[in-house]
Amino acid sequence: MKTSLKARYETDKSSAAATLAINAGDVKLRASMTDATVVNGPSLNGLSLSVEKPGFFIVDYNVPRQDVRFQFMNTIRVAEKPLNLTYIHGRGDNRTVLDGTLVLDSANKVSANYVFGSGNCKLKYAYVHGGVRTFEPCYDLTKNSWDFAVSQRVYGEDVFRASYQTSSKLLGLEWSRDSKLNGTFKISASLNLAEEVKMPKVTAESTWNFEM
């Protein structure tokens, strides 16, 4: 049995969430709730239930919305290269997404994301240099625009990432750490260069994992 606690702070609000996961043979059972579940008395707000078989499927049920989300994963071989496919369908918003990633080698991979109905499609290439620096150019076919991201791993646990969306002129900076002893945290800031009054939006998020 595993438990995780997550706290999130933004410049205009803060929130908290908790997740309880139980291994039941080949599948995992999860129950998640947010601070909205317990504030002003126990309620179903923010409560969700999940069943997952790692590498095969995830079924999420949003209790207050009575909404189901299905996610199926599979891997096939294309020219002796692994192609990871993910199919996601949300019943409530009737949204279906197909995501595929072709792993060329340990340093290069190409991925595509397509949203059925809307025609939204993105193509992304990721290159890892020296095992510590990653370059990720992404092309949005719908907007006919490019997004760029570069990240650098430092001391094994810390990752610094910078991104820029040309269509919205959104600049993002992020610092994250994934530690088995102290949990994970992420601090990010975004700045819209298209706005006349340029005020950065800052977000801090921390997660602690426990085994029971």
Coordinates of N, CA and C in Angstrom, one line a residue, residues 39-182:
V39 N -12.8 20.0 2.9 CA -13.1 21.3 3.3 C -14.7 21.5 3.4
N40 N -15.1 22.1 4.5 CA -16.6 22.3 4.8 C -17.3 20.9 4.9
G41 N -16.6 19.9 5.5 CA -17.2 18.7 5.7 C -16.9 17.7 4.6
P42 N -16.9 16.4 4.9 CA -16.7 15.4 3.9 C -17.7 15.4 2.7
S43 N -17.2 15.3 1.5 CA -18.0 15.4 0.3 C -17.4 14.6 -0.8
L44 N -18.1 14.4 -1.9 CA -17.5 13.7 -3.1 C -16.7 14.6 -4.0
N45 N -16.7 15.9 -3.7 CA -15.9 16.8 -4.6 C -14.5 16.5 -4.6
G46 N -13.9 16.4 -5.8 CA -12.5 16.1 -5.9 C -12.1 14.6 -5.7
L47 N -13.1 13.8 -5.6 CA -12.8 12.3 -5.4 C -12.8 11.6 -6.7
S48 N -11.8 10.8 -6.9 CA -11.7 9.9 -8.2 C -11.1 8.6 -7.8
L49 N -11.6 7.5 -8.5 CA -11.2 6.2 -8.4 C -10.5 5.7 -9.6
S50 N -9.5 4.8 -9.5 CA -8.8 4.4 -10.7 C -8.4 2.9 -10.6
V51 N -8.4 2.2 -11.7 CA -7.9 0.9 -11.8 C -6.8 0.9 -12.9
E52 N -5.7 0.3 -12.6 CA -4.6 0.4 -13.6 C -3.8 -0.9 -13.6
K53 N -3.6 -1.4 -14.9 CA -2.6 -2.5 -15.1 C -1.5 -1.9 -15.9
P54 N -0.3 -1.7 -15.2 CA 0.8 -0.9 -15.8 C 1.2 -1.5 -17.1
G55 N 1.3 -0.6 -18.1 CA 1.7 -0.9 -19.4 C 0.5 -1.4 -20.3
F56 N -0.7 -1.5 -19.8 CA -1.8 -2.0 -20.5 C -3.0 -1.1 -20.5
F57 N -3.5 -0.7 -19.4 CA -4.7 0.2 -19.3 C -4.8 0.9 -18.0
I58 N -5.6 2.0 -18.1 CA -6.0 2.8 -16.9 C -7.4 3.2 -17.1
V59 N -8.2 3.0 -16.0 CA -9.6 3.4 -16.1 C -9.8 4.4 -14.9
D60 N -10.1 5.6 -15.2 CA -10.4 6.6 -14.1 C -11.9 7.0 -14.0
Y61 N -12.4 7.1 -12.8 CA -13.8 7.4 -12.6 C -13.8 8.6 -11.7
N62 N -14.4 9.7 -12.2 CA -14.6 11.0 -11.5 C -15.9 10.9 -10.8
V63 N -15.9 10.7 -9.5 CA -17.1 10.4 -8.7 C -18.1 11.6 -8.8
P64 N -17.8 12.8 -8.5 CA -18.8 13.9 -8.6 C -19.4 14.1 -10.0
R65 N -18.5 14.0 -11.0 CA -19.0 14.2 -12.3 C -19.6 13.0 -13.0
Q66 N -19.4 11.8 -12.3 CA -19.8 10.5 -12.9 C -19.3 10.3 -14.3
D67 N -18.0 10.7 -14.5 CA -17.3 10.6 -15.8 C -16.3 9.6 -15.8
V68 N -16.1 8.8 -16.9 CA -15.2 7.8 -17.0 C -14.2 8.1 -18.1
R69 N -12.9 7.9 -17.8 CA -11.8 8.1 -18.8 C -11.0 6.8 -18.9
F70 N -10.9 6.4 -20.2 CA -10.2 5.2 -20.5 C -8.9 5.5 -21.2
Q71 N -7.8 4.7 -20.8 CA -6.5 4.9 -21.4 C -5.9 3.5 -21.6
F72 N -5.6 3.2 -22.9 CA -5.0 1.9 -23.3 C -3.6 2.1 -23.8
M73 N -2.7 1.3 -23.4 CA -1.3 1.4 -23.9 C -0.9 0.0 -24.6
N74 N -0.1 0.2 -25.6 CA 0.5 -1.0 -26.3 C 1.8 -0.6 -27.0
T75 N 2.6 -1.6 -27.2 CA 3.9 -1.4 -27.9 C 4.0 -2.4 -29.0
I76 N 4.3 -1.9 -30.2 CA 4.5 -2.7 -31.4 C 5.9 -2.4 -32.0
R77 N 6.4 -3.2 -32.9 CA 7.7 -3.0 -33.5 C 7.5 -2.5 -34.9
V78 N 8.3 -1.4 -35.2 CA 8.3 -0.8 -36.6 C 9.8 -0.8 -37.0
A79 N 10.1 -1.6 -38.0 CA 11.5 -1.7 -38.4 C 12.4 -2.0 -37.3
E80 N 12.0 -2.9 -36.4 CA 12.7 -3.4 -35.2 C 12.9 -2.3 -34.2
K81 N 12.1 -1.2 -34.3 CA 12.1 -0.1 -33.3 C 10.8 -0.2 -32.5
P82 N 10.8 0.1 -31.2 CA 9.6 0.1 -30.4 C 8.7 1.3 -30.7
L83 N 7.4 1.1 -30.9 CA 6.5 2.2 -31.1 C 5.5 2.1 -30.0
N84 N 5.5 3.0 -29.0 CA 4.6 3.0 -27.9 C 3.4 3.8 -28.3
L85 N 2.2 3.2 -28.2 CA 0.9 3.8 -28.5 C 0.1 3.9 -27.3
T86 N -0.6 5.1 -27.2 CA -1.5 5.3 -26.1 C -2.8 5.9 -26.7
Y87 N -3.9 5.2 -26.3 CA -5.3 5.6 -26.8 C -6.0 6.1 -25.5
I88 N -6.5 7.4 -25.6 CA -7.2 8.0 -24.4 C -8.6 8.4 -24.9
H89 N -9.6 8.1 -24.1 CA -11.0 8.5 -24.5 C -11.7 8.9 -23.2
G90 N -12.2 10.2 -23.2 CA -13.0 10.7 -22.1 C -14.5 10.7 -22.4
R91 N -15.3 10.0 -21.7 CA -16.7 10.0 -22.1 C -17.4 11.3 -21.9
G92 N -17.1 12.0 -20.8 CA -17.8 13.2 -20.5 C -17.6 14.3 -21.5
D93 N -16.4 14.6 -22.0 CA -16.1 15.6 -23.0 C -16.1 15.0 -24.4
N94 N -16.3 13.7 -24.5 CA -16.3 13.0 -25.8 C -15.0 13.3 -26.6
R95 N -13.9 13.2 -25.9 CA -12.6 13.6 -26.5 C -11.7 12.3 -26.6
T96 N -11.2 12.1 -27.8 CA -10.4 10.9 -28.0 C -9.0 11.4 -28.5
V97 N -8.0 10.9 -27.9 CA -6.6 11.3 -28.3 C -5.8 10.0 -28.5
L98 N -5.0 10.1 -29.6 CA -4.0 9.0 -29.9 C -2.6 9.6 -29.9
D99 N -1.8 8.9 -29.1 CA -0.4 9.4 -28.9 C 0.5 8.3 -29.2
G100 N 1.5 8.5 -30.0 CA 2.5 7.5 -30.4 C 3.9 8.0 -30.3
T101 N 4.8 7.2 -29.8 CA 6.2 7.6 -29.6 C 7.1 6.4 -30.2
L102 N 7.9 6.8 -31.2 CA 8.8 5.8 -31.9 C 10.2 6.1 -31.3
V103 N 10.8 5.1 -30.6 CA 12.1 5.2 -30.0 C 13.1 4.7 -31.0
L104 N 13.9 5.6 -31.5 CA 14.9 5.3 -32.5 C 16.1 4.7 -31.9
D105 N 16.6 5.3 -30.8 CA 17.6 4.7 -30.0 C 17.6 5.4 -28.6
S106 N 18.6 5.2 -27.8 CA 18.6 5.7 -26.5 C 18.6 7.2 -26.4
A107 N 19.0 7.9 -27.5 CA 19.1 9.3 -27.5 C 18.1 10.0 -28.4
N108 N 17.4 9.3 -29.2 CA 16.5 9.9 -30.2 C 15.1 9.3 -30.2
K109 N 14.1 10.1 -30.2 CA 12.7 9.5 -30.3 C 11.8 10.6 -31.0
V110 N 10.8 10.1 -31.7 CA 9.9 10.9 -32.4 C 8.5 10.6 -31.9
S111 N 7.6 11.6 -31.6 CA 6.3 11.4 -31.1 C 5.3 12.2 -31.9
A112 N 4.1 11.7 -31.9 CA 2.9 12.4 -32.5 C 1.7 12.4 -31.6
N113 N 1.0 13.4 -31.6 CA -0.3 13.5 -30.8 C -1.4 14.0 -31.6
Y114 N -2.5 13.2 -31.7 CA -3.6 13.6 -32.6 C -4.9 13.5 -31.8
V115 N -5.7 14.6 -31.9 CA -7.0 14.7 -31.2 C -8.1 14.5 -32.3
F116 N -8.8 13.4 -32.1 CA -9.9 13.1 -33.1 C -11.0 14.2 -33.0
G117 N -11.6 14.5 -34.2 CA -12.7 15.4 -34.2 C -12.2 16.8 -34.4
S118 N -11.3 17.3 -33.6 CA -10.7 18.7 -33.8 C -9.7 18.8 -34.8
G119 N -9.0 17.6 -35.1 CA -7.9 17.6 -36.1 C -6.6 18.2 -35.5
N120 N -6.5 18.5 -34.2 CA -5.3 19.0 -33.7 C -4.2 17.9 -33.7
C121 N -3.1 18.3 -34.2 CA -2.0 17.3 -34.3 C -0.6 18.0 -34.0
K122 N 0.2 17.3 -33.2 CA 1.5 17.9 -32.9 C 2.5 16.8 -33.1
L123 N 3.7 17.2 -33.7 CA 4.8 16.3 -33.9 C 6.0 16.8 -33.1
K124 N 6.6 15.9 -32.4 CA 7.7 16.3 -31.5 C 8.9 15.4 -31.7
Y125 N 10.1 16.0 -31.7 CA 11.4 15.2 -31.7 C 12.2 15.5 -30.5
A126 N 12.7 14.5 -29.8 CA 13.5 14.6 -28.6 C 14.9 14.0 -28.8
Y127 N 15.9 14.8 -28.5 CA 17.3 14.4 -28.6 C 18.0 14.6 -27.3
V128 N 18.5 13.5 -26.7 CA 19.2 13.6 -25.4 C 20.7 13.6 -25.7
H129 N 21.4 14.6 -25.3 CA 22.8 14.8 -25.6 C 23.6 14.4 -24.3
G130 N 24.5 13.4 -24.4 CA 25.3 13.1 -23.2 C 24.5 12.5 -22.1
G131 N 23.3 12.2 -22.3 CA 22.5 11.7 -21.2 C 22.0 12.7 -20.2
V132 N 22.3 14.0 -20.3 CA 21.9 15.0 -19.3 C 21.2 16.2 -20.0
R133 N 21.3 16.4 -21.2 CA 20.7 17.6 -21.9 C 19.7 17.1 -23.0
T134 N 18.5 17.6 -22.9 CA 17.5 17.2 -23.9 C 17.0 18.4 -24.7
F135 N 16.9 18.2 -26.0 CA 16.3 19.2 -26.9 C 15.0 18.7 -27.4
E136 N 13.9 19.5 -27.4 CA 12.6 19.1 -27.8 C 11.9 20.1 -28.7
P137 N 12.1 20.1 -30.0 CA 11.3 21.0 -30.8 C 10.0 20.3 -31.1
C138 N 8.9 21.1 -31.2 CA 7.6 20.5 -31.4 C 6.9 21.4 -32.5
Y139 N 6.2 20.8 -33.4 CA 5.5 21.5 -34.5 C 4.0 21.2 -34.3
D140 N 3.2 22.3 -34.2 CA 1.8 22.2 -34.1 C 1.2 22.4 -35.5
L141 N 0.7 21.4 -36.1 CA 0.1 21.5 -37.5 C -1.1 22.4 -37.6
T142 N -1.9 22.4 -36.5 CA -3.1 23.2 -36.6 C -2.8 24.7 -36.5
K143 N -1.9 25.1 -35.6 CA -1.5 26.5 -35.5 C -0.4 26.9 -36.4
N144 N 0.2 25.9 -37.1 CA 1.4 26.2 -38.0 C 2.4 26.9 -37.2
S145 N 2.8 26.4 -36.1 CA 3.8 27.1 -35.2 C 4.7 26.1 -34.5
W146 N 5.8 26.6 -34.0 CA 6.8 25.8 -33.3 C 6.8 26.1 -31.8
D147 N 7.1 25.0 -31.1 CA 7.4 25.2 -29.7 C 8.8 24.6 -29.4
F148 N 9.5 25.2 -28.5 CA 10.9 24.7 -28.3 C 11.1 24.5 -26.8
A149 N 11.8 23.5 -26.4 CA 12.2 23.2 -25.0 C 13.6 22.6 -24.9
V150 N 14.3 23.0 -23.9 CA 15.6 22.4 -23.6 C 15.7 22.2 -22.1
S151 N 16.2 21.1 -21.7 CA 16.3 20.8 -20.2 C 17.7 20.2 -20.0
Q152 N 18.2 20.5 -18.7 CA 19.5 20.1 -18.3 C 19.4 19.4 -17.0
R153 N 19.9 18.2 -16.9 CA 20.0 17.5 -15.6 C 21.3 17.8 -14.8
V154 N 21.1 18.1 -13.5 CA 22.3 18.5 -12.7 C 22.3 17.6 -11.5
Y155 N 23.4 17.0 -11.1 CA 23.6 16.2 -9.9 C 22.7 15.0 -9.9
G156 N 22.2 14.6 -11.0 CA 21.4 13.4 -11.0 C 19.9 13.5 -10.6
E157 N 19.6 14.5 -9.7 CA 18.2 14.6 -9.2 C 17.5 15.9 -9.7
D158 N 18.3 16.9 -10.0 CA 17.7 18.2 -10.4 C 17.7 18.4 -11.9
V159 N 16.6 18.9 -12.4 CA 16.4 19.2 -13.8 C 15.9 20.6 -14.0
F160 N 16.6 21.4 -14.8 CA 16.2 22.7 -15.2 C 15.7 22.7 -16.6
R161 N 14.6 23.3 -16.9 CA 13.9 23.3 -18.2 C 13.5 24.7 -18.6
A162 N 13.7 25.0 -19.8 CA 13.2 26.3 -20.4 C 12.4 25.9 -21.7
S163 N 11.3 26.6 -21.8 CA 10.4 26.4 -23.0 C 9.9 27.7 -23.6
Y164 N 9.5 27.6 -24.8 CA 8.9 28.8 -25.5 C 7.9 28.4 -26.5
Q165 N 6.7 29.0 -26.4 CA 5.6 28.7 -27.4 C 5.5 29.9 -28.3
T166 N 5.9 29.7 -29.6 CA 5.9 30.8 -30.5 C 4.5 31.4 -30.8
S167 N 3.4 30.5 -30.8 CA 2.1 31.0 -31.1 C 1.5 31.9 -30.0
S168 N 1.8 31.6 -28.8 CA 1.2 32.4 -27.7 C 2.3 33.3 -27.1
K169 N 3.5 33.1 -27.5 CA 4.7 33.9 -27.0 C 4.8 33.7 -25.5
L170 N 4.6 32.4 -25.1 CA 4.7 32.1 -23.6 C 6.1 31.5 -23.3
L171 N 6.8 32.1 -22.4 CA 8.1 31.7 -22.0 C 8.0 31.0 -20.6
G172 N 8.5 29.8 -20.5 CA 8.4 29.1 -19.3 C 9.8 28.6 -18.7
L173 N 10.0 28.7 -17.4 CA 11.2 28.2 -16.7 C 10.7 27.3 -15.6
E174 N 11.5 26.2 -15.4 CA 11.1 25.2 -14.4 C 12.3 24.5 -13.8
W175 N 12.2 24.3 -12.5 CA 13.2 23.6 -11.7 C 12.5 22.5 -11.0
S176 N 12.9 21.2 -11.2 CA 12.3 20.1 -10.5 C 13.4 19.2 -9.9
R177 N 13.0 18.5 -8.9 CA 13.9 17.5 -8.2 C 13.1 16.3 -7.9
D178 N 13.6 15.1 -8.2 CA 13.0 13.8 -7.9 C 14.0 13.0 -7.0
S179 N 13.6 13.0 -5.7 CA 14.5 12.3 -4.8 C 13.7 11.2 -4.1
K180 N 14.4 10.0 -4.0 CA 13.7 8.9 -3.3 C 13.6 9.1 -1.8
L181 N 14.5 9.9 -1.3 CA 14.5 10.2 0.2 C 13.6 11.3 0.6
N182 N 13.6 12.4 -0.2 CA 12.9 13.6 0.2 C 11.7 13.9 -0.7

